[in-house]
């Protein structure tokens, strides 16, 4: 049988798939789509989530109208701090992919870096030395605090936590860890063992053995856990913490907490692992949140905004003393796509933008402005709002119940502001806009919040 005949048969065999892929690719290529095309995209998205992704997601979306119809399907970016749905409605992005868009949506310099590398070589051979990974590792060594020096690259936050756990085990020869209540470190099995949320953990019990959880901010409980573990011969390999808890509700630590944890780790020969997947890359007004507290970890985890809002990317940065456990066999911890040229180009450009546009100071300035405005808006609604707190542009608004939080986040969404609050976790909603948010946009967010609160019925 000739190759031509084979091709015809294959094309005939997959005719429906081929036509469907062509239709989708043609839509992607269009600058603008018609109303009919928008309706088709909406139907396809809802139907395929129900039939082929997970119907559970449909119940947790803010984009459902009162009559049960879907009002919004995300379609394209509409500026550095906003996006547009398939019907053309624009939303200010105060969710930011849970902290992905620190330098904004589609920052031109990050896009250009990725396109330039894409035109040169999208992925590397896996065998030769790839230059951008080496250059990005040097940048991390130069920009991270203390003597953090060596980097391992991954694709996501949970992967960086997995690598950090393995590195701590290899370096210390120990298997026990301390994590905290309300912590979120990811959902792969190792990082899930450090994560504290029961709804994520229960279906997969038992977890990886050796993880103990203590109350976040309670240094005496942590001290006693260290002592007890030492007494029974289960010495701690490492303590893993978010400097400020994100998913747990934007929980800030007591002033001296991180320093005291650092001291406990030093006293008992344990490593301090800081998960800055959400708090890093300028989100709190410092390049890394631990700098606010004068603490240097042994291992630092980064992801989310690390890829500049363009590429999935993550990194683990550690001291030479710790990282050298990986030296004898560098293949003990690898990933096919971690540290790929496109991701590295995006991360390098992101650091360039953060510095060039002075986004750390801007984050501090805009964070203080939004925090003040949101607190003033909430002042007359103490029956609904418990507290507005945060650092930089990681802001949490805590309500008296999940139901109130969900209704507020839904009201904000209906008025063109997207925040982080879902049906199952809305008692504290997060405000995480790009660090490039303008005063005009911030005022609109604050004013919308002010207008929505009186509409919420208890």
PDB file of C-alpha atoms in Angstrom, residues 96-199:
ATOM      1  CA  UNK A  96      -4.568  36.834  38.541  1.00  0.00           C
ATOM      2  CA  UNK A  97      -4.552  33.059  38.211  1.00  0.00           C
ATOM      3  CA  UNK A  98      -3.943  32.918  42.004  1.00  0.00           C
ATOM      4  CA  UNK A  99      -0.842  35.057  41.544  1.00  0.00           C
ATOM      5  CA  UNK A 100       0.378  34.227  38.027  1.00  0.00           C
ATOM      6  CA  UNK A 101       0.167  37.668  36.437  1.00  0.00           C
ATOM      7  CA  UNK A 102       2.525  39.745  38.584  1.00  0.00           C
ATOM      8  CA  UNK A 103       3.891  41.608  35.538  1.00  0.00           C
ATOM      9  CA  UNK A 104       0.466  41.759  33.911  1.00  0.00           C
ATOM     10  CA  UNK A 105      -1.248  39.861  31.125  1.00  0.00           C
ATOM     11  CA  UNK A 106       0.870  39.360  28.012  1.00  0.00           C
ATOM     12  CA  UNK A 107       3.651  41.740  29.018  1.00  0.00           C
ATOM     13  CA  UNK A 108       5.304  42.685  25.708  1.00  0.00           C
ATOM     14  CA  UNK A 109       8.842  41.988  26.899  1.00  0.00           C
ATOM     15  CA  UNK A 110       7.955  38.518  28.218  1.00  0.00           C
ATOM     16  CA  UNK A 111       5.986  37.688  25.056  1.00  0.00           C
ATOM     17  CA  UNK A 112       8.859  38.890  22.889  1.00  0.00           C
ATOM     18  CA  UNK A 113      11.413  36.807  24.797  1.00  0.00           C
ATOM     19  CA  UNK A 114       9.302  33.667  24.412  1.00  0.00           C
ATOM     20  CA  UNK A 115       8.649  34.297  20.704  1.00  0.00           C
ATOM     21  CA  UNK A 116      12.335  34.960  20.064  1.00  0.00           C
ATOM     22  CA  UNK A 117      13.266  31.704  21.762  1.00  0.00           C
ATOM     23  CA  UNK A 118      10.403  29.892  20.026  1.00  0.00           C
ATOM     24  CA  UNK A 119      11.780  30.969  16.675  1.00  0.00           C
ATOM     25  CA  UNK A 120      15.224  29.765  17.680  1.00  0.00           C
ATOM     26  CA  UNK A 121      14.512  26.508  19.562  1.00  0.00           C
ATOM     27  CA  UNK A 122      11.355  25.776  21.585  1.00  0.00           C
ATOM     28  CA  UNK A 123      12.669  22.741  23.496  1.00  0.00           C
ATOM     29  CA  UNK A 124      16.125  21.338  24.080  1.00  0.00           C
ATOM     30  CA  UNK A 125      17.570  17.944  23.172  1.00  0.00           C
ATOM     31  CA  UNK A 126      17.842  16.816  26.812  1.00  0.00           C
ATOM     32  CA  UNK A 127      21.444  15.729  26.235  1.00  0.00           C
ATOM     33  CA  UNK A 128      23.497  18.842  25.519  1.00  0.00           C
ATOM     34  CA  UNK A 129      23.887  21.710  27.969  1.00  0.00           C
ATOM     35  CA  UNK A 130      21.097  24.266  27.484  1.00  0.00           C
ATOM     36  CA  UNK A 131      22.277  27.859  28.001  1.00  0.00           C
ATOM     37  CA  UNK A 132      19.148  29.623  29.276  1.00  0.00           C
ATOM     38  CA  UNK A 133      18.777  27.209  32.177  1.00  0.00           C
ATOM     39  CA  UNK A 134      22.330  28.012  33.264  1.00  0.00           C
ATOM     40  CA  UNK A 135      21.757  31.763  32.905  1.00  0.00           C
ATOM     41  CA  UNK A 136      18.485  31.679  34.817  1.00  0.00           C
ATOM     42  CA  UNK A 137      20.122  29.687  37.618  1.00  0.00           C
ATOM     43  CA  UNK A 138      22.791  32.397  37.938  1.00  0.00           C
ATOM     44  CA  UNK A 139      20.103  35.094  38.076  1.00  0.00           C
ATOM     45  CA  UNK A 140      18.364  33.229  40.886  1.00  0.00           C
ATOM     46  CA  UNK A 141      21.624  32.858  42.804  1.00  0.00           C
ATOM     47  CA  UNK A 142      22.211  36.600  42.455  1.00  0.00           C
ATOM     48  CA  UNK A 143      18.703  37.769  43.345  1.00  0.00           C
ATOM     49  CA  UNK A 144      17.647  35.401  46.154  1.00  0.00           C
ATOM     50  CA  UNK A 145      18.608  36.257  49.745  1.00  0.00           C
ATOM     51  CA  UNK A 146      21.524  34.799  51.685  1.00  0.00           C
ATOM     52  CA  UNK A 147      23.676  32.070  50.159  1.00  0.00           C
ATOM     53  CA  UNK A 148      21.017  30.309  48.090  1.00  0.00           C
ATOM     54  CA  UNK A 149      23.012  29.221  45.049  1.00  0.00           C
ATOM     55  CA  UNK A 150      21.811  26.189  43.051  1.00  0.00           C
ATOM     56  CA  UNK A 151      18.515  25.807  41.205  1.00  0.00           C
ATOM     57  CA  UNK A 152      16.351  22.953  39.985  1.00  0.00           C
ATOM     58  CA  UNK A 153      13.608  23.840  37.501  1.00  0.00           C
ATOM     59  CA  UNK A 154      10.110  22.384  37.277  1.00  0.00           C
ATOM     60  CA  UNK A 155       6.783  23.208  35.653  1.00  0.00           C
ATOM     61  CA  UNK A 156       4.520  23.967  38.617  1.00  0.00           C
ATOM     62  CA  UNK A 157       4.415  24.759  42.301  1.00  0.00           C
ATOM     63  CA  UNK A 158       3.557  21.281  43.491  1.00  0.00           C
ATOM     64  CA  UNK A 159       6.552  19.901  41.572  1.00  0.00           C
ATOM     65  CA  UNK A 160       8.887  22.334  43.313  1.00  0.00           C
ATOM     66  CA  UNK A 161       7.555  21.254  46.710  1.00  0.00           C
ATOM     67  CA  UNK A 162       8.039  17.582  45.775  1.00  0.00           C
ATOM     68  CA  UNK A 163      11.653  18.312  44.824  1.00  0.00           C
ATOM     69  CA  UNK A 164      12.220  20.275  48.038  1.00  0.00           C
ATOM     70  CA  UNK A 165      10.928  17.371  50.146  1.00  0.00           C
ATOM     71  CA  UNK A 166      13.202  14.917  48.358  1.00  0.00           C
ATOM     72  CA  UNK A 167      16.184  17.238  48.680  1.00  0.00           C
ATOM     73  CA  UNK A 168      15.592  17.660  52.421  1.00  0.00           C
ATOM     74  CA  UNK A 169      15.359  13.896  52.885  1.00  0.00           C
ATOM     75  CA  UNK A 170      18.583  13.292  50.982  1.00  0.00           C
ATOM     76  CA  UNK A 171      20.515  16.006  52.756  1.00  0.00           C
ATOM     77  CA  UNK A 172      19.445  15.191  56.314  1.00  0.00           C
ATOM     78  CA  UNK A 173      18.880  11.450  56.059  1.00  0.00           C
ATOM     79  CA  UNK A 174      15.653  12.065  57.984  1.00  0.00           C
ATOM     80  CA  UNK A 175      12.043  11.453  56.999  1.00  0.00           C
ATOM     81  CA  UNK A 176       9.893  13.627  59.296  1.00  0.00           C
ATOM     82  CA  UNK A 177       8.544  17.076  58.449  1.00  0.00           C
ATOM     83  CA  UNK A 178       6.604  19.814  60.185  1.00  0.00           C
ATOM     84  CA  UNK A 179       3.946  21.710  58.235  1.00  0.00           C
ATOM     85  CA  UNK A 180       1.160  23.962  59.460  1.00  0.00           C
ATOM     86  CA  UNK A 181      -2.612  24.077  59.660  1.00  0.00           C
ATOM     87  CA  UNK A 182      -4.324  25.959  56.803  1.00  0.00           C
ATOM     88  CA  UNK A 183      -1.232  25.385  54.642  1.00  0.00           C
ATOM     89  CA  UNK A 184      -1.440  24.753  50.913  1.00  0.00           C
ATOM     90  CA  UNK A 185       1.577  23.296  49.130  1.00  0.00           C
ATOM     91  CA  UNK A 186       0.010  21.483  46.181  1.00  0.00           C
ATOM     92  CA  UNK A 187      -1.981  18.363  45.386  1.00  0.00           C
ATOM     93  CA  UNK A 188       0.516  15.781  44.156  1.00  0.00           C
ATOM     94  CA  UNK A 189       0.944  13.130  46.838  1.00  0.00           C
ATOM     95  CA  UNK A 190       4.104  14.418  48.510  1.00  0.00           C
ATOM     96  CA  UNK A 191       3.071  18.069  48.571  1.00  0.00           C
ATOM     97  CA  UNK A 192      -0.472  17.035  49.540  1.00  0.00           C
ATOM     98  CA  UNK A 193       1.027  15.412  52.625  1.00  0.00           C
ATOM     99  CA  UNK A 194       2.216  18.886  53.653  1.00  0.00           C
ATOM    100  CA  UNK A 195      -1.038  20.555  52.622  1.00  0.00           C
ATOM    101  CA  UNK A 196      -3.486  20.838  55.508  1.00  0.00           C
ATOM    102  CA  UNK A 197      -6.921  21.008  53.892  1.00  0.00           C
ATOM    103  CA  UNK A 198      -8.892  17.903  54.792  1.00  0.00           C
ATOM    104  CA  UNK A 199     -11.187  17.993  51.755  1.00  0.00           C
TER     105      UNK A 199
END
